Each structure stands twice: as C-alpha cells, then as structure tokens.
PDB file of C-alpha atoms and ligand atoms in Angstrom:
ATOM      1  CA  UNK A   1      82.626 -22.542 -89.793  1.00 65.00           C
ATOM      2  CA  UNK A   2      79.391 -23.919 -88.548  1.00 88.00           C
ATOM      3  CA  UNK A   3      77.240 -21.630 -86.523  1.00 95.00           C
ATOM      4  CA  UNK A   4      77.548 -23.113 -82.678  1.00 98.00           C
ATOM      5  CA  UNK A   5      74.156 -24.593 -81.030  1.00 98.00           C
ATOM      6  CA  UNK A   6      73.310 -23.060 -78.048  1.00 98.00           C
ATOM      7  CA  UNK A   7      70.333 -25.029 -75.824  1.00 98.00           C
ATOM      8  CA  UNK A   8      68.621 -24.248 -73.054  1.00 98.00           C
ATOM      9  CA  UNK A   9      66.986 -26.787 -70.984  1.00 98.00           C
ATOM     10  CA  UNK A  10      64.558 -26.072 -68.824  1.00 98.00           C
ATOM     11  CA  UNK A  11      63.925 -29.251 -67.275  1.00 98.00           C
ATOM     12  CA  UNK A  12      60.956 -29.675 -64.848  1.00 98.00           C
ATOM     13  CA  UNK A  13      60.647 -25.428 -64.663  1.00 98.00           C
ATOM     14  CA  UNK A  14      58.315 -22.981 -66.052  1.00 97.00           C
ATOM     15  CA  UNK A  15      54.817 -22.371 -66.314  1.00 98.00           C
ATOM     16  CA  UNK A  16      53.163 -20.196 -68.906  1.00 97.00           C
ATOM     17  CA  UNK A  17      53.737 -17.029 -67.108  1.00 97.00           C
ATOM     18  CA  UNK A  18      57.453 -18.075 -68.057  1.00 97.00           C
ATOM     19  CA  UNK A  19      57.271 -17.394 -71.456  1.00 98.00           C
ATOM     20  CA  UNK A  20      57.964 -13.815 -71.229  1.00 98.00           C
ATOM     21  CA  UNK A  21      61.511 -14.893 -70.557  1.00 98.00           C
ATOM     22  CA  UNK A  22      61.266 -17.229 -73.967  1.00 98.00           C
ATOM     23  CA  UNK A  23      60.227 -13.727 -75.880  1.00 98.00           C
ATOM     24  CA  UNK A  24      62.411 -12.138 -74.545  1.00 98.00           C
ATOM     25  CA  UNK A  25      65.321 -14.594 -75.493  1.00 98.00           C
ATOM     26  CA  UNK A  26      63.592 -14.889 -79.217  1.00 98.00           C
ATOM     27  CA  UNK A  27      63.659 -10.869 -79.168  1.00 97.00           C
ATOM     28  CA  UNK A  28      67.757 -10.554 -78.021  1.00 97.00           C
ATOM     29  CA  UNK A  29      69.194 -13.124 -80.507  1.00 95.00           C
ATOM     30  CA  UNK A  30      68.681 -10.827 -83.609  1.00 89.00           C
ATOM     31  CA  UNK A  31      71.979 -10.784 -84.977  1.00 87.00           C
ATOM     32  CA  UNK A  32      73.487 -13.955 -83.135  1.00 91.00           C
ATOM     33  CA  UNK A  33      76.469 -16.218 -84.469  1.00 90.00           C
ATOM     34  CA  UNK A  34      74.737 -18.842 -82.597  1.00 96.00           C
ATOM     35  CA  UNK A  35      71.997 -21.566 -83.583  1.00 97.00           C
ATOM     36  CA  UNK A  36      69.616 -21.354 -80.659  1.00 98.00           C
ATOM     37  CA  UNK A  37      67.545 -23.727 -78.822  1.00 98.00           C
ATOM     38  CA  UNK A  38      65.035 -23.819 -75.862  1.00 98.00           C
ATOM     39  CA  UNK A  39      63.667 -27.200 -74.388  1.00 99.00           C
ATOM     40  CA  UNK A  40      60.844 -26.596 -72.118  1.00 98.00           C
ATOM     41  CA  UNK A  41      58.217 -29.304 -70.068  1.00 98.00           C
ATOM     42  CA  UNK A  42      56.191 -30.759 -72.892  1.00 98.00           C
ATOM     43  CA  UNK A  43      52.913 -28.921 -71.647  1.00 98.00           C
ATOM     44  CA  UNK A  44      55.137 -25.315 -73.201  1.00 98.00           C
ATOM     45  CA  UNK A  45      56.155 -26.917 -76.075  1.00 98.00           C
ATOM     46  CA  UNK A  46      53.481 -25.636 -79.117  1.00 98.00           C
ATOM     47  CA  UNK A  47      53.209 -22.132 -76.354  1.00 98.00           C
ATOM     48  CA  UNK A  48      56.697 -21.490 -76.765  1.00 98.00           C
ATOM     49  CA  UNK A  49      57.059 -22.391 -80.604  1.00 98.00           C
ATOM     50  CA  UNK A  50      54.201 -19.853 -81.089  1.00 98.00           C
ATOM     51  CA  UNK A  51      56.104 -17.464 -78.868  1.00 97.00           C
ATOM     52  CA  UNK A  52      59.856 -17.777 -80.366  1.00 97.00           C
ATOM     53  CA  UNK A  53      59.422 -19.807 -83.458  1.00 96.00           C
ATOM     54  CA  UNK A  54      59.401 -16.508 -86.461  1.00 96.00           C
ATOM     55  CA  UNK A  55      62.586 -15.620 -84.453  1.00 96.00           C
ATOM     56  CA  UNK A  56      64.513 -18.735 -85.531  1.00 96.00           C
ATOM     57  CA  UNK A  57      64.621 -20.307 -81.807  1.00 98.00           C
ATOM     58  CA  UNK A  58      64.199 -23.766 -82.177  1.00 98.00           C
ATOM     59  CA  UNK A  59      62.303 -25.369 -79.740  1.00 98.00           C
ATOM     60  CA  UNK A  60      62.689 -29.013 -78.259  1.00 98.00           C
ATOM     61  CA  UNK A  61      61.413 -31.448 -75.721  1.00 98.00           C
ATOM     62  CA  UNK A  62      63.517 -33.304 -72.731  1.00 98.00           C
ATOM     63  CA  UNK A  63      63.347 -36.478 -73.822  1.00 98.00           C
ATOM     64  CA  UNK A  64      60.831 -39.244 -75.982  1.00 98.00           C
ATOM     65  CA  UNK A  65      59.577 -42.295 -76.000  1.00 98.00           C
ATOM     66  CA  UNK A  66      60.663 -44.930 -78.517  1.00 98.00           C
ATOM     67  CA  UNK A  67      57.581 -46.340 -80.073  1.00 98.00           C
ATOM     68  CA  UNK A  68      55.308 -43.718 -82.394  1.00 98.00           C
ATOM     69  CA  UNK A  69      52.324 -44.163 -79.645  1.00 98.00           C
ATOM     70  CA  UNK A  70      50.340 -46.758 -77.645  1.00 98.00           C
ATOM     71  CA  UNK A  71      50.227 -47.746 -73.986  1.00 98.00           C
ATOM     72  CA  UNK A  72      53.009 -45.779 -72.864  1.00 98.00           C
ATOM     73  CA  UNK A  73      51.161 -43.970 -70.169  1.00 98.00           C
ATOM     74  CA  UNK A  74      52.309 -40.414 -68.997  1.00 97.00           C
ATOM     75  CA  UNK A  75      55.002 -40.802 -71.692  1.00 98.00           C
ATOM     76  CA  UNK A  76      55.313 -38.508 -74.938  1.00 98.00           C
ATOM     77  CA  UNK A  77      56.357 -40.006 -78.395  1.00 98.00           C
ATOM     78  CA  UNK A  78      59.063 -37.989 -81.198  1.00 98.00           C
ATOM     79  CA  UNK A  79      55.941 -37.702 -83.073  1.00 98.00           C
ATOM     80  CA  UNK A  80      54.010 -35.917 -80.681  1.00 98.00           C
ATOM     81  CA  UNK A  81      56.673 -33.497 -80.301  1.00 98.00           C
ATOM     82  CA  UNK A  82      56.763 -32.910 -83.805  1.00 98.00           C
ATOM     83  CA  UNK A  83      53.124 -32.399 -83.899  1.00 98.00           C
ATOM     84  CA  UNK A  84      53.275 -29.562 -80.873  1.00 98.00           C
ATOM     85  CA  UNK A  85      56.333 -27.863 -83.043  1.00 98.00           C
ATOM     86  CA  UNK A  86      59.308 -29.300 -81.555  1.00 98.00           C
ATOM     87  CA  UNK A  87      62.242 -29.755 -83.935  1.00 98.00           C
ATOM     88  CA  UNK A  88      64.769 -30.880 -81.188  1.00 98.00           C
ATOM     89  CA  UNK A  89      64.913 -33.630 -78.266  1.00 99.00           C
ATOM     90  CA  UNK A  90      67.415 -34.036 -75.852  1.00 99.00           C
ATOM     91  CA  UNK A  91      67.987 -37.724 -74.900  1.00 98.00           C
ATOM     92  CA  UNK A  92      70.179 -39.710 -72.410  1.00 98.00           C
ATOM     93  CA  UNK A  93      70.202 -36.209 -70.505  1.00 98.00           C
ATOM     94  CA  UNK A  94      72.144 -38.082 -67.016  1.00 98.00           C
ATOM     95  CA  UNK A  95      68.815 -37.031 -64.930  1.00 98.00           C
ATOM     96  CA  UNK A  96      66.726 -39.813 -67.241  1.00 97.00           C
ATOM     97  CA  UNK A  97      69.751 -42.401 -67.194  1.00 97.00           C
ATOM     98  CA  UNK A  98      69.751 -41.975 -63.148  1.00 95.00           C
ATOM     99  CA  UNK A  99      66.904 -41.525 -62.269  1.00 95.00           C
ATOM    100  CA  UNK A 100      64.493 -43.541 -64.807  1.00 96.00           C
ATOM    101  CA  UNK A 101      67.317 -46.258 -65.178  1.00 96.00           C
ATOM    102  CA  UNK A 102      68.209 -45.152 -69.103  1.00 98.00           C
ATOM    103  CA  UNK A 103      70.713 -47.304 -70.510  1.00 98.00           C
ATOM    104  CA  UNK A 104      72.635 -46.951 -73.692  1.00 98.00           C
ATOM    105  CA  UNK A 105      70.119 -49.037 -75.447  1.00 98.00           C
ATOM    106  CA  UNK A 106      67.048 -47.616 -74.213  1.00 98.00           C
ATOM    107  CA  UNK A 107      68.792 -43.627 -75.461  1.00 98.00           C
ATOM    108  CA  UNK A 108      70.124 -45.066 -78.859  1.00 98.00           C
ATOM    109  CA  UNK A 109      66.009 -46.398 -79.488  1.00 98.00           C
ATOM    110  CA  UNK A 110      65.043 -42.781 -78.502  1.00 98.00           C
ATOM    111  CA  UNK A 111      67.508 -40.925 -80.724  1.00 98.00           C
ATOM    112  CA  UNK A 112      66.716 -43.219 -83.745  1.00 98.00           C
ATOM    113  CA  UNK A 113      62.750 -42.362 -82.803  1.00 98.00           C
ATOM    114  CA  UNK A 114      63.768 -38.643 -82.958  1.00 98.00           C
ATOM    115  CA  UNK A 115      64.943 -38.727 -86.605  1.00 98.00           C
ATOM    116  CA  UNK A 116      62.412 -40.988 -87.479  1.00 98.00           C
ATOM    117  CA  UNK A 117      59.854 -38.147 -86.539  1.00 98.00           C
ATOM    118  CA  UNK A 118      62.015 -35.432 -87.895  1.00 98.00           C
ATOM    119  CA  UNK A 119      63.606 -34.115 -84.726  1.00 98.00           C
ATOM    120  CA  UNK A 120      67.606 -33.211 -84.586  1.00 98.00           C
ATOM    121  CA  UNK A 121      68.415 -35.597 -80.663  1.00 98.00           C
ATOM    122  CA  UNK A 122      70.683 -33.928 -78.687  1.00 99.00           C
ATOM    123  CA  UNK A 123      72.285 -37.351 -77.103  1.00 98.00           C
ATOM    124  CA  UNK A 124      73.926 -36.586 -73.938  1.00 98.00           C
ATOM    125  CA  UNK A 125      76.961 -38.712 -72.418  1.00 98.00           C
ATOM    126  CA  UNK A 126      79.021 -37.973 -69.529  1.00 98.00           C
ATOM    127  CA  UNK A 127      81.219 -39.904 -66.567  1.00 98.00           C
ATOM    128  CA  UNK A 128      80.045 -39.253 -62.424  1.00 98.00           C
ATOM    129  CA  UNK A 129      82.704 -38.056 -60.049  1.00 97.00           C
ATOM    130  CA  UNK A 130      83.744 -41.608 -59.237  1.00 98.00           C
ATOM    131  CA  UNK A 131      84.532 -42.361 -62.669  1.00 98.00           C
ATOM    132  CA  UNK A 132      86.003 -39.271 -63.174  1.00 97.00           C
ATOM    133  CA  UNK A 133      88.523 -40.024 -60.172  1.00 97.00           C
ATOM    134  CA  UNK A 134      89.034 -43.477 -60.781  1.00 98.00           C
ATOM    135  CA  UNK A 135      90.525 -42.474 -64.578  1.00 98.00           C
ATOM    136  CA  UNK A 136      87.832 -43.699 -66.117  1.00 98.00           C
ATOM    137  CA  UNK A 137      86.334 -40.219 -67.750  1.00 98.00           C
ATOM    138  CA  UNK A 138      87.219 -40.929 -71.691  1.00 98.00           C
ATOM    139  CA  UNK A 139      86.405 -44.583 -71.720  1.00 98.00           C
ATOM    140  CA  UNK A 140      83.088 -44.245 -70.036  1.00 98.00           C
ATOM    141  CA  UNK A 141      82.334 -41.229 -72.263  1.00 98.00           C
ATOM    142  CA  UNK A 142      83.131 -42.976 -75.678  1.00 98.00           C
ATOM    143  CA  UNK A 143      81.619 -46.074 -74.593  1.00 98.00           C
ATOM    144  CA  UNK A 144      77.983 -44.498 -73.934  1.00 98.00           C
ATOM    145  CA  UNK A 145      78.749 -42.689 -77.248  1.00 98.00           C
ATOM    146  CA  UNK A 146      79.439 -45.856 -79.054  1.00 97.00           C
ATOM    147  CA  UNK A 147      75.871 -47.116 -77.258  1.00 98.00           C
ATOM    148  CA  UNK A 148      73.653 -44.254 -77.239  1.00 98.00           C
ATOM    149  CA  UNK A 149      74.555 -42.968 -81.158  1.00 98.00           C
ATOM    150  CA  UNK A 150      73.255 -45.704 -83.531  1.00 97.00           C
ATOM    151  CA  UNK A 151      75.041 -46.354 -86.599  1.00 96.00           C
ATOM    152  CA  UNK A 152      72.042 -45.604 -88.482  1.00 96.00           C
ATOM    153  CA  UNK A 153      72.607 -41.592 -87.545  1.00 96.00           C
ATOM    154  CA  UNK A 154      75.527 -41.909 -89.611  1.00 96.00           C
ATOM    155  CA  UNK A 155      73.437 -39.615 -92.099  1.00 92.00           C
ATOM    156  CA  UNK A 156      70.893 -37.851 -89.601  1.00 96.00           C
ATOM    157  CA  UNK A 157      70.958 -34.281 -88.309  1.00 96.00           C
ATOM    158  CA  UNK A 158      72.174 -35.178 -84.652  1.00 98.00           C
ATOM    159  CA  UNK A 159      74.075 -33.640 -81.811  1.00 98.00           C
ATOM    160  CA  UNK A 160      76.012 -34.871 -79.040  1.00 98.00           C
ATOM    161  CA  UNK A 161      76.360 -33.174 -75.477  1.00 98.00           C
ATOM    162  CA  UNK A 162      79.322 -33.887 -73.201  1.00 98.00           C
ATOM    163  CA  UNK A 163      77.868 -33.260 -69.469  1.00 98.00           C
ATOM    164  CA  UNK A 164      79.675 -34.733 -66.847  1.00 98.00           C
ATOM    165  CA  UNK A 165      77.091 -35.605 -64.031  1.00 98.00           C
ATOM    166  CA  UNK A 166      79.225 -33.881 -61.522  1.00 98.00           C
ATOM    167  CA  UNK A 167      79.190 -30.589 -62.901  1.00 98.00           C
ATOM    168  CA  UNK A 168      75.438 -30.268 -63.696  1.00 97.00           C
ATOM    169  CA  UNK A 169      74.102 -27.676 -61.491  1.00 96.00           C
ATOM    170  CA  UNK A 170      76.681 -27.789 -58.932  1.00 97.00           C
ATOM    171  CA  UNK A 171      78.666 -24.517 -60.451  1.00 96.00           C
ATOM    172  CA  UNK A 172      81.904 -26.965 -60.889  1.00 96.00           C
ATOM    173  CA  UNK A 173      83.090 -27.190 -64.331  1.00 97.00           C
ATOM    174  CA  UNK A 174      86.304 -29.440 -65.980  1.00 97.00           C
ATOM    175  CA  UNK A 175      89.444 -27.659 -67.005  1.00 98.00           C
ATOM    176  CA  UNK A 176      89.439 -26.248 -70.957  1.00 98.00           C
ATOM    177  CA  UNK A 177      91.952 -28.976 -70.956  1.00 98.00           C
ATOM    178  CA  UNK A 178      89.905 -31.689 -69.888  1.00 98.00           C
ATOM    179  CA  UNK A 179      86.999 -30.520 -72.147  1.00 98.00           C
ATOM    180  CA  UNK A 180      88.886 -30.644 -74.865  1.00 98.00           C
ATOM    181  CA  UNK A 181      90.236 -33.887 -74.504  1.00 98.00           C
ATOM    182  CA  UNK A 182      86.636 -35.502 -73.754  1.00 98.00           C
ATOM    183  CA  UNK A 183      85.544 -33.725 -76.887  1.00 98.00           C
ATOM    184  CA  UNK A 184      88.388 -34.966 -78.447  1.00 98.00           C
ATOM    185  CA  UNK A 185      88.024 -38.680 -77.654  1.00 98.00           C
ATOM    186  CA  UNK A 186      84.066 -38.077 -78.690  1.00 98.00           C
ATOM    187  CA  UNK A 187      85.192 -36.699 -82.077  1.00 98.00           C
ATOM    188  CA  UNK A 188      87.350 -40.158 -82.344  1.00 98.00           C
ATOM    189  CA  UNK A 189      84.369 -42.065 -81.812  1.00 98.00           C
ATOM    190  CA  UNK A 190      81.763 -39.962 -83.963  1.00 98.00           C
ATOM    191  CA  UNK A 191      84.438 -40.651 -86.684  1.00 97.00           C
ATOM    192  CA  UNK A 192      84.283 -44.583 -86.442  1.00 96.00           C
ATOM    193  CA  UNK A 193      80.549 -43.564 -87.379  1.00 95.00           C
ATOM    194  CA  UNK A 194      81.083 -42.044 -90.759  1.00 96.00           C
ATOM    195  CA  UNK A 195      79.090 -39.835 -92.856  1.00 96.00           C
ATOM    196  CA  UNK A 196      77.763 -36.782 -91.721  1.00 95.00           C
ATOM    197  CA  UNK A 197      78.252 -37.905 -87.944  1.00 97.00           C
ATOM    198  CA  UNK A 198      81.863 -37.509 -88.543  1.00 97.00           C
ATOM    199  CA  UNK A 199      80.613 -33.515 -87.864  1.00 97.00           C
ATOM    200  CA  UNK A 200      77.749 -33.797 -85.393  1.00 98.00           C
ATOM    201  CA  UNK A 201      78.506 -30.566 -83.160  1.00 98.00           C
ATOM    202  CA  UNK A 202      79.648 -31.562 -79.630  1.00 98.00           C
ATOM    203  CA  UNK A 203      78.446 -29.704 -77.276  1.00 98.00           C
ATOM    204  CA  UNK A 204      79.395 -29.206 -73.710  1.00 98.00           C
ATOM    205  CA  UNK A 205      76.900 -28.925 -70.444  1.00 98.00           C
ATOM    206  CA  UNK A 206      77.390 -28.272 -67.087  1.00 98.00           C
ATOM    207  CA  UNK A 207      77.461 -25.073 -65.437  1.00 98.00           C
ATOM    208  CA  UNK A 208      77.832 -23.090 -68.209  1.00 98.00           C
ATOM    209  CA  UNK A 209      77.574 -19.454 -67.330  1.00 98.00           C
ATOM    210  CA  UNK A 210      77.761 -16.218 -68.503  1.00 98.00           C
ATOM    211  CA  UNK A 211      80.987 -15.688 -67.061  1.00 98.00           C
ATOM    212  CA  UNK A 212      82.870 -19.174 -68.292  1.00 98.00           C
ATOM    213  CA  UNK A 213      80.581 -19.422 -71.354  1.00 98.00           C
ATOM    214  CA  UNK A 214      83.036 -17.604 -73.614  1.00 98.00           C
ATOM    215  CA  UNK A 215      86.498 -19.973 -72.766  1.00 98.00           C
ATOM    216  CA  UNK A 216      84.291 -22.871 -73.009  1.00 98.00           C
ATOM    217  CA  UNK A 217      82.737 -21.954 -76.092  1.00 98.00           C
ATOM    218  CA  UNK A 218      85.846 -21.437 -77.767  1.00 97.00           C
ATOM    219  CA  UNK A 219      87.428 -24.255 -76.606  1.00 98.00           C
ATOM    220  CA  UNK A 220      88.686 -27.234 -79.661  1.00 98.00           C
ATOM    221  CA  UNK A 221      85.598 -29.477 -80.811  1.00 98.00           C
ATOM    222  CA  UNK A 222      83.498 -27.373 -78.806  1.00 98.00           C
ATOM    223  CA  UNK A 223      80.051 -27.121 -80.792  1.00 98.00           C
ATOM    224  CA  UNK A 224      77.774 -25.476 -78.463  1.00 98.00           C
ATOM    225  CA  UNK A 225      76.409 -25.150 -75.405  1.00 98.00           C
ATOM    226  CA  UNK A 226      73.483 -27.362 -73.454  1.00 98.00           C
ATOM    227  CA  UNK A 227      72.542 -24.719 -70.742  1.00 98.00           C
ATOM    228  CA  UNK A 228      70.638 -25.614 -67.370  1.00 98.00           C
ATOM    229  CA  UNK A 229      69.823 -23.037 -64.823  1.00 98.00           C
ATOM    230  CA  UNK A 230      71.294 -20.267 -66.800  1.00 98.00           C
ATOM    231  CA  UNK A 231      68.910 -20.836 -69.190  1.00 98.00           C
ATOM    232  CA  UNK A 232      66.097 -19.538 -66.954  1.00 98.00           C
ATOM    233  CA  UNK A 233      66.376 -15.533 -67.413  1.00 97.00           C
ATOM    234  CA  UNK A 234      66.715 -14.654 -70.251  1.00 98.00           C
ATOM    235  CA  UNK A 235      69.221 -11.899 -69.531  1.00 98.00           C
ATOM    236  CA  UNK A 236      71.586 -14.646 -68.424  1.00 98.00           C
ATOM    237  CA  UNK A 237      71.080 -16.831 -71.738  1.00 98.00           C
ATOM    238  CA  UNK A 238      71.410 -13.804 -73.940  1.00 98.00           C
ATOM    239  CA  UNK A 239      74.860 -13.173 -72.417  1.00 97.00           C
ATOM    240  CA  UNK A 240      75.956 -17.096 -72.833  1.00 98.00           C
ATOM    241  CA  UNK A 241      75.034 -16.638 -76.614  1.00 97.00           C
ATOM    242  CA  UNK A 242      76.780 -13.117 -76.854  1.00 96.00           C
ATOM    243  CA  UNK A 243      79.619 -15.205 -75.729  1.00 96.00           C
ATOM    244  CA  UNK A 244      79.553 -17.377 -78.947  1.00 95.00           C
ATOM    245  CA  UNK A 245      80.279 -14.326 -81.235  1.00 84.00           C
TER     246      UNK A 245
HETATM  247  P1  LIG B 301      73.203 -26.747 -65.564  1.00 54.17           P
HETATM  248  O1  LIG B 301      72.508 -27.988 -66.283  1.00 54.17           O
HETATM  249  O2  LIG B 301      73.578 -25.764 -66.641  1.00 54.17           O
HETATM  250  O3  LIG B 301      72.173 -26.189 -64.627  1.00 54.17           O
HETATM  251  O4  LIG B 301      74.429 -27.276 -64.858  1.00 54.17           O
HETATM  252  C1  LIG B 301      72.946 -28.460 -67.525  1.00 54.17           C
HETATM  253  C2  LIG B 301      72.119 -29.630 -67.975  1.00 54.17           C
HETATM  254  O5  LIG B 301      71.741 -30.487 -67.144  1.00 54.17           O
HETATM  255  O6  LIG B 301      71.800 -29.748 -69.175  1.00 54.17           O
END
C-alpha cells in the first residue's frame, strides 16, 4: 500500500522563531508510515527545507503563479519555489478561490505550472455549506476536479485534497460516510483521467485533529491528510501522523 501524505499548511502563520516547531516535527517522524509535508509563507520556505529537509519532510509553498516569472508583482512563480527547495504546492486551497477569485481555470494553469517546475500540486476541491445543503456536495466536487486537474497530469506526480469550505477551521468535520463517498465520486473522476492519475492520493482537509485523525485516516480512498491549525505545534502534528500507522 502506498505510504499516506500527511501536509501541514501553515497558511499566513509563522515567523522564523517558528521553526523550532518544524525541527521538532522533522525530529518525531523517524519511523513514520506516513509521507510528510509542511507548507509554510514563502519567506520560510529555503529556512525550513534547511531545517527538516535530511529528515525526509518535504516542504511546499501555498500556492503559485502560472507564468515562470515577469510582472506578476508580489506573486511567486513554481520555479521560484523550486529554487528556495520546495518540492510541493498546494493550489485551489478554497481561501485563494474565495478570496482572490480562483476559478477552475486559473488552479488547473497553476497545477500544470507546478509540474512544469518539478513540484508534486496538491489541488484542493471542496463544496460551501450551501451547496452542501442544497445536495449539491458530489457534483460540485467532481466538477472543480474535472476543472482544476488538467488532462495533461494524467502522468504527473499530483495530489488531490477534498476540503469542504465549511469544515476548514471551524472544528466541524463530514461523517466517515460522507468522506468516503466524496472521495469516492473523486476517485470516479481521477479515473476518467487515466494513467497514473487513476492513483493520485486523495486526501482529506478540514479539521483534522489528533483525536479524529485516526477514523479519518483510515477511512476508503482516504490518501492523507491536508492539516490546518493542527499543524502549528508540533506535538499536535506528530500525533495526527502517529495516527496514520
Ligand atoms: P484546518 O485547515 O485544519 O485548520 O481546518 C485545513 C486547511 O485549510 O487546509
């Protein structure tokens, strides 16, 4: 079985005094099932790969730009990434498709810029509340898959997260059930793709914790993890990856 991929995402946290917490993540995984992954700001990126890197945590950025470089100010290319010693991106993460107006198109450009610059995307897909309540949770969900994945992934390195937008940082969380079938209907669609896609790991976000990490992570075409605030402490994380074993 493939090892799960565990990610934390820091979002717009930490400062360099907060790599003590990355260390000390790098320095508890010794012996983990798990694939790990931490995704600080860009200005941590090549400070953290120093940090964690000889430990075998990946480290990743929150999101790209499309184009290789040019007049894109304040934004940061795959490339660049790269160069600082990123080897993952999240894109489509629902904070960028809400509040900087991503659409499908616009995260589908970004993931085909991350394996053009040799970084494994983590594309992230996921319905709101209203959608969820108006029925609408699997159709939404494949649909952005079918838009955000291009068909040219069919033979990248690539992940997919399923984080429903109302249970990101809000401590809600779907049934197993209703995991499962979301990660179900995105295995449908990732099959339509072909080649190596037909495998991408699936991961789930959203309030994962160290006390529902283990159900979830056992859960049927669950891949991995994408892990907000728990991500923080590392004594937190280390217990969401124990969970994995
Ligand atoms: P959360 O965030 O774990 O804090 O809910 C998950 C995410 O947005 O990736």
């Amino acid at each position: 079985m493939t090892a799960p991929l565990i990610v934390g995402n820091w979002k717009m946290n930490g400062l360099a005094a907060d790599l003590g917490e990355a260390q000390a993540i790098a320095a508890g995984i010794i012996g983990a099932r798990a694939r790990i992954g931490l995704c600080p700001a860009a200005t941590l990126i090549s400070r953290m790969a120093e940090a964690v890197s000889a430990a075998g945590v990946a480290v990743g950025g929150q999101d790209c730009h499309a184009e290789v470089k040019g007049a894109f100010t304040g934004d940061v290319s795959a490339e660049m990434l790269q160069d600082a010693g990123a080897s993952l991106v999240i894109v489509g993460h629902s904070e960028r498709r809400a509040g900087h107006g991503e659409t499908d198109a616009d995260v589908a450009a970004k993931a085909l810029a991350a394996v053009r610059a040799g970084l494994e995307p983590i594309i992230c897909v996921g319905e709101t509340l209203d959608q969820r309540q108006a029925g609408q949770a699997l159709e939404i969900v494949t649909g952005q898959v079918r838009g955000s994945v291009p068909l040219a992934l069919a033979d990248a390195g690539f992940a997919v997260a399923y984080e429903p937008v109302w249970a990101i940082g809000t401590g809600l969380t779907p049934s197993l059930a209703e995991i499962e079938e979301v990660h179900a209907a995105i295995r449908a669609a990732l099959r339509q793709i072909g080649g190596r896609a037909v495998a991408a790991p699936i991961l789930y976000g959203g309030s994962v914790k160290p006390d529902n990490a283990r159900e979830i992570l056992h859960a049927a075409e669950v891949g991995g993890a994408l892990v907000g605030g728990a991500s923080l402490k590392a004594v937190d994380f280390l217990k969401i990856i124990a969970a994995a074993g």
